Structure formats: structure tokens, C-alpha cells
């Protein structure tokens, strides 16, 4: 990256909390938001999920539910600062198109961003965009966020995503592939739902002693995705990690911990087992790693922003094991991304 981006605020709604503060506290405390859901197909089957507790009127349709989640998280992120919505661009990652998410039966993909911004009651900068690509796409949009603030008169960017796997289409798809966690599959994912956004600025907003700065980004495409019939050899994840470190100017040995959106599937465990020893070459007794999915399940397209949010919060509130983190983020379709987040002193 040409210049660092600062994580100056955040907003979230997850099964563990209805705002960023509650969500981060639950993850930090290693709480679980898991519960059992009775499925209609196959009838009477039980599935572990991480579902947001809410009034049924907010879930009248899948599309409206995603819009409500995103609007709530965006509003919180915007209110964490004082800059106007008109000078704020939104970069949003909705559910991936290949999934045929039921939300798109209510709201066409090309109309999704407009529906979200309308629900906030604010008018955002015309440079706002929605991009398909899942959790890793959020990390890939960091470079775009920097460009917007350099060239387009944008003062800040709200970067994030919204998603839910708790719908009949995704549950059926994941069930057929044997990817759901259950009594007969310990290495499966727990379907979750969330919206998560971080507020990015080119300069720190507050005169604090330390700030959380994103200093390097790497993105690559894995040909052997979880949707294929092969296990990943970790090539794309390794490439993304190397590019992120090279872009940050920091050596690999300076990385103190990892935040990963790994969801507990055998596939992701295998990928990390192969990729990490090839990248983390400095001797460590242990490599501390945070897995938000242990608290809130797999939250799909919202996972990238949540990883950045958790890394920044741990650095600023001094519960991180060191001053430098790397976020490792994967999308179902094979996109892999990494970002270096560091605690930096006030200039």
C-alpha cells in the first residue's frame, strides 16, 4: 500500500452482540452464540447455528433482513466519527452471487446497495459500490478505499459486508456437500449471520497515543477452492501473505498474532496446515490465533471486515499478544486475502 489506512471506528450486528462493542467483548471472552435450529428439510433435523436474536417482523423476507442488518452496522460505524455521510463512501460485499441467496429473490443484486443506503436514511458519496467476492473481497477493497480518499474527494470509507447462511438454500447446499457441523461431522462449519463495517480514514481521527493502521495487503486466487473436489495446497494464501508483508515493509518475524475467518472445516484446516509453515519461518513457541467463528459461526461476506475490526480492537485495547497482526481471510470461491494491521504511535 502507498500509505497506511487507519481503522477509526466500526459497527456490527452478530449473534454475539447487536453492536461492535458487544460482539468484540463476546469474542474476547470466548463465549459461544451457538444454538440448535429445527430444519424443515429434512423435516425435524437439528442443526447448530449462530442466529441473531431479533423480532420476527425484521425477518419478513431474507432480503429485508440483510438490509436491516447492514443498515444497523453502517449507522453505528458512521456515528463513531463526526464526518458527514455525503463525504463517506460505502464499499460493501453482499452474499456471493453463485449461492443464489434467497435475498436476491426479494432484491436484485444490482439494487442491493441502493436498498441498504436507503434504509440508513443517509445519502452517501456517489463512489459507493457493492462487489461480489465474499469475505476476502473486503480485504481486496482496501486499495480501492485508499484510492477513493486520494482522488475522489472522499473523506472516509465504510468497508464491510453482510451475509447469512441461515436460510434453506444455503443449509441445503452445505448439507449436501457434507460441510455442516453436526453429531456425525465434528469438522464442519456452523452457519452464522452478521453485518460488519469498519470506518477507514487516511489520518487518525482522535489524538490518541496509539492508532491501528493497515499497512499491507495481499490478494490471490486459489484454484482448488472448497467448491472443487480437491483440497487446497495453500498456494494462494501463501502468496497473499507474502504480498501483504512485502507491502507493509515489515519482516515476517514481526508478526505477533493472526486473526482468521477459518470456520472449522477440514478443508480450511488442511490449507492452513500446509501454508503456514511455509510462510511463518521465524521460530515461535506458539502463534496466537483468533477465530471469531468459534463465537459467531461462519458469517460469509461479513468475515473480512470483522477480522480487521477484531485485530484493530485488540491492538488499541492492549489485549493483543504484540503490536502487529495479520488477518487471513478466505472466500468460498477461492479468493484469498491477507492484511497487516499494526499499532502505531501518534505522529
XYZ file of C-alpha atoms in Angstrom:
347
model
C 0.000 0.000 0.000
C 1.191 3.524 -0.811
C 0.038 4.818 2.559
C -1.493 3.250 5.657
C -5.213 3.299 6.320
C -6.461 3.846 9.859
C -9.282 1.890 11.465
C -11.086 4.792 13.136
C -14.412 3.198 14.001
C -16.632 0.170 13.497
C -20.156 -1.157 13.519
C -21.516 -4.682 13.737
C -24.505 -6.835 14.434
C -23.875 -10.533 15.086
C -25.306 -13.428 17.049
C -22.992 -12.434 19.921
C -23.913 -8.751 20.046
C -26.086 -6.090 18.475
C -23.169 -3.676 18.140
C -19.416 -3.820 17.681
C -18.603 -3.431 21.369
C -20.783 -6.357 22.453
C -19.544 -8.558 19.604
C -15.867 -7.903 20.310
C -16.331 -8.444 24.041
C -18.008 -11.805 23.413
C -15.222 -12.941 21.081
C -12.583 -11.782 23.543
C -14.306 -13.731 26.334
C -14.539 -16.868 24.130
C -18.314 -17.006 24.508
C -20.497 -19.063 22.196
C -23.595 -17.782 20.409
C -24.497 -21.234 19.080
C -27.987 -22.703 19.332
C -29.967 -25.545 17.809
C -32.370 -24.942 14.929
C -35.044 -27.391 13.778
C -34.920 -27.729 9.998
C -37.903 -28.131 7.715
C -35.823 -30.142 5.235
C -35.100 -32.815 6.192
C -38.060 -32.336 8.482
C -37.198 -32.409 12.171
C -33.426 -32.463 11.675
C -31.386 -30.383 14.131
C -28.614 -28.036 13.012
C -26.288 -25.921 15.160
C -26.401 -22.283 14.035
C -25.349 -18.829 15.286
C -28.535 -16.840 14.814
C -29.137 -13.204 15.746
C -31.999 -12.915 18.255
C -34.497 -10.479 16.798
C -38.185 -9.680 16.352
C -39.850 -11.700 13.618
C -41.018 -8.539 11.824
C -37.411 -7.728 10.931
C -37.169 -11.121 9.148
C -40.256 -10.913 6.978
C -38.079 -11.601 3.900
C -34.458 -12.664 3.515
C -33.666 -9.532 1.533
C -35.147 -7.174 4.095
C -33.314 -8.972 6.884
C -29.919 -8.462 5.234
C -30.746 -4.821 4.512
C -31.756 -4.252 8.149
C -28.530 -5.820 9.422
C -26.334 -3.822 7.060
C -28.120 -0.531 7.761
C -27.718 -1.006 11.508
C -23.973 -1.742 11.269
C -23.367 1.109 8.814
C -25.202 3.543 11.074
C -23.057 2.542 14.041
C -19.832 2.852 12.051
C -20.834 6.277 10.700
C -21.739 7.554 14.167
C -18.314 6.539 15.504
C -16.978 9.674 13.806
C -18.151 13.186 13.019
C -17.798 13.285 9.233
C -20.937 13.584 7.127
C -22.453 10.762 5.102
C -22.106 12.839 1.926
C -18.320 12.658 2.171
C -18.414 8.951 3.071
C -18.212 6.116 0.543
C -19.526 2.636 1.266
C -17.691 -0.418 -0.089
C -19.997 -3.367 0.511
C -19.620 -7.112 -0.036
C -23.011 -8.893 -0.093
C -23.541 -12.687 -0.342
C -21.720 -14.195 -3.330
C -23.762 -14.441 -6.490
C -23.092 -18.154 -7.110
C -25.095 -19.061 -3.994
C -28.404 -17.765 -5.376
C -29.095 -16.366 -1.929
C -32.839 -16.075 -1.201
C -32.291 -12.369 -0.502
C -31.809 -11.838 -4.222
C -35.318 -13.103 -4.818
C -36.513 -10.030 -2.945
C -33.852 -7.515 -4.003
C -31.864 -7.810 -7.238
C -28.076 -7.847 -6.716
C -27.649 -4.604 -8.663
C -30.203 -2.911 -6.389
C -28.851 -4.234 -3.102
C -26.542 -1.311 -2.251
C -29.281 1.219 -3.013
C -31.665 -0.663 -0.716
C -29.096 -0.630 2.095
C -28.267 3.073 1.802
C -31.961 3.931 1.601
C -32.573 2.013 4.837
C -29.927 4.072 6.636
C -31.770 7.292 5.842
C -28.482 8.889 4.747
C -27.145 9.975 1.365
C -23.646 8.622 0.824
C -20.962 9.560 -1.700
C -21.628 8.549 -5.298
C -18.414 6.487 -5.340
C -20.067 3.854 -3.102
C -20.039 0.346 -4.594
C -21.014 -3.245 -3.887
C -18.646 -6.010 -5.005
C -19.174 -9.753 -5.273
C -16.407 -11.944 -3.872
C -17.122 -12.872 -0.282
C -15.095 -12.173 2.855
C -11.720 -11.860 1.140
C -13.113 -9.248 -1.248
C -13.359 -6.789 1.664
C -9.606 -7.025 2.171
C -9.061 -6.650 -1.560
C -11.091 -3.416 -1.492
C -8.638 -1.727 0.878
C -6.561 -0.479 -2.036
C -9.726 0.880 -3.637
C -10.614 2.634 -0.374
C -7.235 4.370 -0.359
C -7.702 5.481 -3.961
C -11.135 6.930 -3.226
C -9.774 9.043 -0.401
C -6.858 10.238 -2.526
C -8.652 11.104 -5.759
C -12.420 11.360 -5.337
C -12.921 13.825 -2.522
C -13.985 11.067 -0.132
C -13.101 11.809 3.494
C -13.715 8.328 4.843
C -14.811 4.858 3.717
C -17.129 2.402 5.417
C -15.838 -1.013 4.376
C -17.674 -4.199 5.201
C -20.162 -6.884 4.342
C -23.428 -8.529 5.268
C -24.447 -12.172 4.956
C -26.467 -15.020 6.397
C -26.080 -18.759 5.913
C -29.228 -19.409 7.928
C -31.598 -19.953 5.036
C -32.979 -23.055 3.356
C -30.905 -22.695 0.165
C -27.512 -22.427 1.879
C -28.305 -25.025 4.528
C -29.359 -27.492 1.841
C -26.299 -26.744 -0.291
C -23.867 -27.106 2.599
C -25.654 -30.200 3.870
C -25.402 -31.978 0.510
C -21.661 -31.239 0.464
C -21.197 -32.638 3.981
C -19.859 -29.313 5.231
C -22.166 -28.638 8.179
C -21.077 -29.274 11.752
C -23.146 -31.958 13.450
C -23.045 -35.120 15.514
C -21.595 -37.026 12.562
C -19.215 -34.274 11.391
C -17.034 -32.591 14.009
C -15.041 -30.758 11.319
C -17.853 -28.774 9.785
C -18.971 -25.151 9.815
C -21.617 -23.520 11.991
C -23.845 -21.294 9.812
C -23.946 -17.734 11.086
C -25.176 -14.327 10.061
C -23.789 -10.832 10.554
C -23.105 -7.387 9.231
C -19.738 -5.790 9.982
C -18.210 -2.499 8.833
C -15.064 -0.586 9.707
C -14.567 3.152 9.236
C -11.348 3.880 7.371
C -9.535 7.222 7.262
C -6.249 8.415 5.780
C -5.333 10.148 9.034
C -6.237 9.243 12.625
C -9.442 10.860 13.854
C -8.553 11.243 17.505
C -5.427 12.481 19.306
C -4.910 9.101 20.966
C -1.495 7.771 21.916
C -1.774 4.794 19.554
C -3.692 4.022 16.375
C -4.439 0.853 14.396
C -3.039 1.134 10.888
C -3.465 -1.240 7.938
C -0.026 -1.267 6.345
C -0.020 -4.021 3.747
C -2.475 -6.044 1.680
C -2.187 -9.179 -0.445
C -4.789 -10.925 -2.603
C -4.596 -14.136 -4.651
C -6.918 -16.707 -6.227
C -6.938 -20.367 -5.126
C -7.890 -22.696 -7.976
C -8.667 -25.579 -5.601
C -11.455 -23.873 -3.679
C -13.745 -25.557 -1.166
C -16.268 -25.845 -4.012
C -13.914 -28.083 -6.007
C -13.221 -31.783 -5.457
C -9.630 -31.151 -4.312
C -8.062 -29.878 -1.098
C -6.168 -26.601 -1.254
C -2.377 -26.745 -1.167
C -2.294 -23.234 0.319
C -0.624 -21.588 -2.669
C -2.957 -18.577 -2.856
C -2.958 -18.000 0.906
C 0.843 -18.147 0.906
C 1.017 -15.657 -1.963
C -1.404 -13.262 -0.246
C 0.573 -13.392 2.998
C 3.869 -12.715 1.234
C 2.415 -9.777 -0.700
C 0.924 -8.285 2.460
C 4.259 -8.456 4.293
C 6.192 -7.081 1.331
C 3.751 -4.195 1.007
C 3.976 -3.337 4.694
C 7.756 -3.192 4.832
C 7.712 -5.335 7.975
C 9.523 -8.684 8.198
C 7.544 -11.850 8.805
C 9.208 -12.218 12.195
C 7.458 -9.069 13.444
C 4.006 -10.677 13.211
C 2.765 -11.415 16.720
C -0.642 -12.986 16.089
C -3.228 -13.949 13.495
C -6.922 -13.236 13.075
C -8.518 -15.786 10.739
C -12.009 -16.318 9.353
C -11.379 -20.063 9.248
C -14.666 -21.811 10.031
C -13.583 -25.176 11.423
C -13.986 -27.150 8.194
C -11.496 -29.869 7.399
C -10.729 -28.042 4.155
C -9.583 -24.807 5.833
C -7.624 -26.695 8.484
C -5.742 -28.563 5.783
C -4.999 -25.337 3.880
C -3.562 -23.615 6.949
C -1.565 -26.703 7.920
C 0.233 -26.553 4.570
C 0.515 -22.779 4.045
C 1.543 -21.539 7.463
C 4.816 -23.466 7.930
C 5.902 -22.177 4.508
C 5.281 -18.556 5.487
C 5.963 -18.247 9.222
C 9.641 -19.202 9.125
C 10.735 -17.371 12.272
C 10.847 -19.721 15.258
C 7.916 -19.256 17.638
C 6.854 -21.255 20.657
C 3.255 -20.579 19.631
C 1.464 -18.462 17.030
C -1.598 -16.993 18.802
C -4.610 -17.098 16.506
C -8.109 -15.687 16.962
C -11.002 -17.495 15.290
C -14.180 -15.381 15.546
C -16.180 -18.271 14.042
C -15.789 -20.083 17.379
C -18.182 -17.475 18.799
C -20.388 -16.347 15.906
C -20.066 -19.102 13.302
C -19.255 -18.616 9.634
C -20.564 -15.181 8.672
C -19.638 -15.315 4.992
C -19.097 -11.958 3.290
C -19.003 -10.106 6.634
C -15.924 -12.045 7.802
C -13.266 -9.815 6.244
C -14.335 -6.605 7.956
C -14.874 -8.428 11.247
C -11.301 -9.782 11.153
C -9.928 -6.260 10.635
C -12.206 -4.958 13.397
C -11.028 -7.578 15.879
C -7.354 -7.026 15.035
C -7.663 -3.250 15.485
C -9.621 -3.551 18.738
C -7.125 -5.962 20.280
C -4.241 -3.649 19.387
C -5.873 -0.483 20.708
C -7.242 -2.029 23.911
C -3.950 -3.762 24.629
C -5.133 -7.356 24.879
C -3.178 -8.375 21.779
C -0.037 -10.502 22.297
C 2.016 -7.914 20.392
C 1.858 -4.792 18.229
C 1.474 -6.457 14.816
C -1.268 -8.712 13.482
C -2.073 -10.360 10.185
C -5.632 -11.049 9.061
C -6.005 -14.215 6.967
C -9.299 -14.278 5.088
C -10.724 -16.820 2.641
C -13.826 -16.818 0.422
C -15.698 -19.900 -0.768
C -14.961 -19.254 -4.436
C -11.196 -19.299 -3.859
C -10.252 -15.674 -3.215
C -7.600 -15.366 -0.505
C -6.516 -12.149 1.184
C -4.194 -11.000 3.938
C -3.717 -7.653 5.654
C -1.068 -6.419 8.080
C -2.542 -4.387 10.945
C -0.165 -2.667 13.377
C -0.366 -0.484 16.452
C 1.455 2.729 15.627
C 2.239 5.697 17.911
C 0.710 9.096 17.334
C 2.647 11.150 14.812
